[in-house]
CSV table of C-alpha atoms in Angstrom, one decimal:
chain,number,residue,atom,x,y,z
Z,1276,MET,CA,-33.8,25.6,-24.7
Z,1277,SER,CA,-30.2,24.6,-24.7
Z,1278,GLY,CA,-29.6,26.2,-21.3
Z,1279,ASN,CA,-32.3,24.0,-19.8
Z,1280,THR,CA,-30.9,20.9,-21.4
Z,1281,HIS,CA,-27.5,21.8,-20.0
Z,1282,GLN,CA,-28.9,22.3,-16.5
Z,1283,CYS,CA,-30.8,19.0,-16.6
Z,1284,ARG,CA,-27.7,17.2,-17.7
Z,1285,GLU,CA,-25.6,18.7,-14.9
Z,1286,PHE,CA,-28.4,17.9,-12.4
Z,1287,GLY,CA,-28.4,14.3,-13.7
Z,1288,PHE,CA,-24.6,14.1,-13.2
Z,1289,LEU,CA,-25.0,15.5,-9.7
Z,1290,ILE,CA,-27.5,12.8,-8.7
Z,1291,VAL,CA,-25.3,10.1,-10.1
Z,1292,SER,CA,-22.3,11.5,-8.2
Z,1293,ILE,CA,-24.2,11.6,-5.0
Z,1294,ILE,CA,-25.4,8.0,-5.4
Z,1295,ILE,CA,-21.8,6.8,-6.0
Z,1296,ILE,CA,-20.6,8.7,-3.0
Z,1297,ILE,CA,-23.3,7.1,-0.8
Z,1298,ILE,CA,-22.5,3.6,-2.1
Z,1299,ILE,CA,-18.8,4.2,-1.3
Z,1300,ILE,CA,-19.7,5.4,2.2
Z,1301,ILE,CA,-22.0,2.4,2.9
Z,1302,ASN,CA,-19.4,-0.1,1.7
Z,1303,ARG,CA,-16.7,1.5,3.9
Z,1304,HIS,CA,-19.2,1.4,6.9
Z,1305,ASN,CA,-19.8,-2.3,6.3
Z,1306,GLN,CA,-16.1,-3.0,6.1
Z,1307,VAL,CA,-15.5,-1.2,9.5
Z,1308,ALA,CA,-18.6,-2.9,11.0
Z,1309,ASN,CA,-17.2,-6.3,10.0
Z,1310,THR,CA,-13.8,-5.6,11.5
Z,1311,VAL,CA,-15.4,-4.3,14.8
Z,1312,THR,CA,-17.8,-7.3,14.9
Z,1313,GLN,CA,-15.0,-9.8,14.4
Z,1314,GLU,CA,-12.7,-8.2,17.0
Z,1315,LEU,CA,-15.6,-8.1,19.6
Z,1316,ALA,CA,-16.5,-11.7,18.8
Z,1317,MET,CA,-12.9,-12.8,19.4
Z,1318,LYS,CA,-12.5,-10.8,22.6
Z,1319,CYS,CA,-15.8,-12.2,24.0
Z,1320,GLU,CA,-15.0,-15.7,22.8
Z,1321,LEU,CA,-18.1,-15.7,20.7
Z,1322,SER,CA,-16.3,-17.0,17.6
Z,1323,LYS,CA,-13.8,-19.8,17.2
Z,1324,GLU,CA,-12.9,-18.8,13.6
Z,1325,PRO,CA,-9.4,-17.6,13.0
Z,1326,PRO,CA,-9.1,-13.9,12.2
Z,1327,MET,CA,-9.7,-13.2,8.5
Z,1328,SER,CA,-9.7,-10.2,6.2
Z,1329,TYR,CA,-12.6,-7.8,6.5
Z,1330,TYR,CA,-13.7,-8.5,3.0
Z,1331,LYS,CA,-13.9,-12.2,3.6
Z,1332,TYR,CA,-15.6,-12.0,7.1
Z,1333,ASP,CA,-19.3,-12.7,7.0
Z,1334,PRO,CA,-20.6,-12.5,10.6
Z,1335,GLN,CA,-23.5,-14.6,11.7
Z,1336,SER,CA,-26.7,-12.8,12.6
Z,1337,VAL,CA,-26.5,-13.8,16.3
Z,1338,LEU,CA,-23.4,-14.7,18.2
Z,1339,GLN,CA,-23.8,-15.9,21.8
Z,1340,ASN,CA,-22.3,-17.9,24.6
Z,1341,ALA,CA,-23.1,-18.3,28.3
Z,1342,THR,CA,-21.9,-14.7,29.0
Z,1343,TYR,CA,-22.5,-12.6,25.9
Z,1344,ASN,CA,-25.1,-12.1,23.2
Z,1345,MET,CA,-24.3,-10.1,20.1
């Protein structure tokens, strides 16, 4: 019995570890996406906002002007 309990506990820790890693990866992806979106918006003149830190930048759902839609 104690062997099964130990295996279940290890499996539970493994699942929690995987979930934490996925959350970290998603957060990093969102940070990079915000940086890329902000840079593209500035280069295409879709945004008049001054550059800001990736963790403060909250892009609009749709950015557009006469030339570009993003």
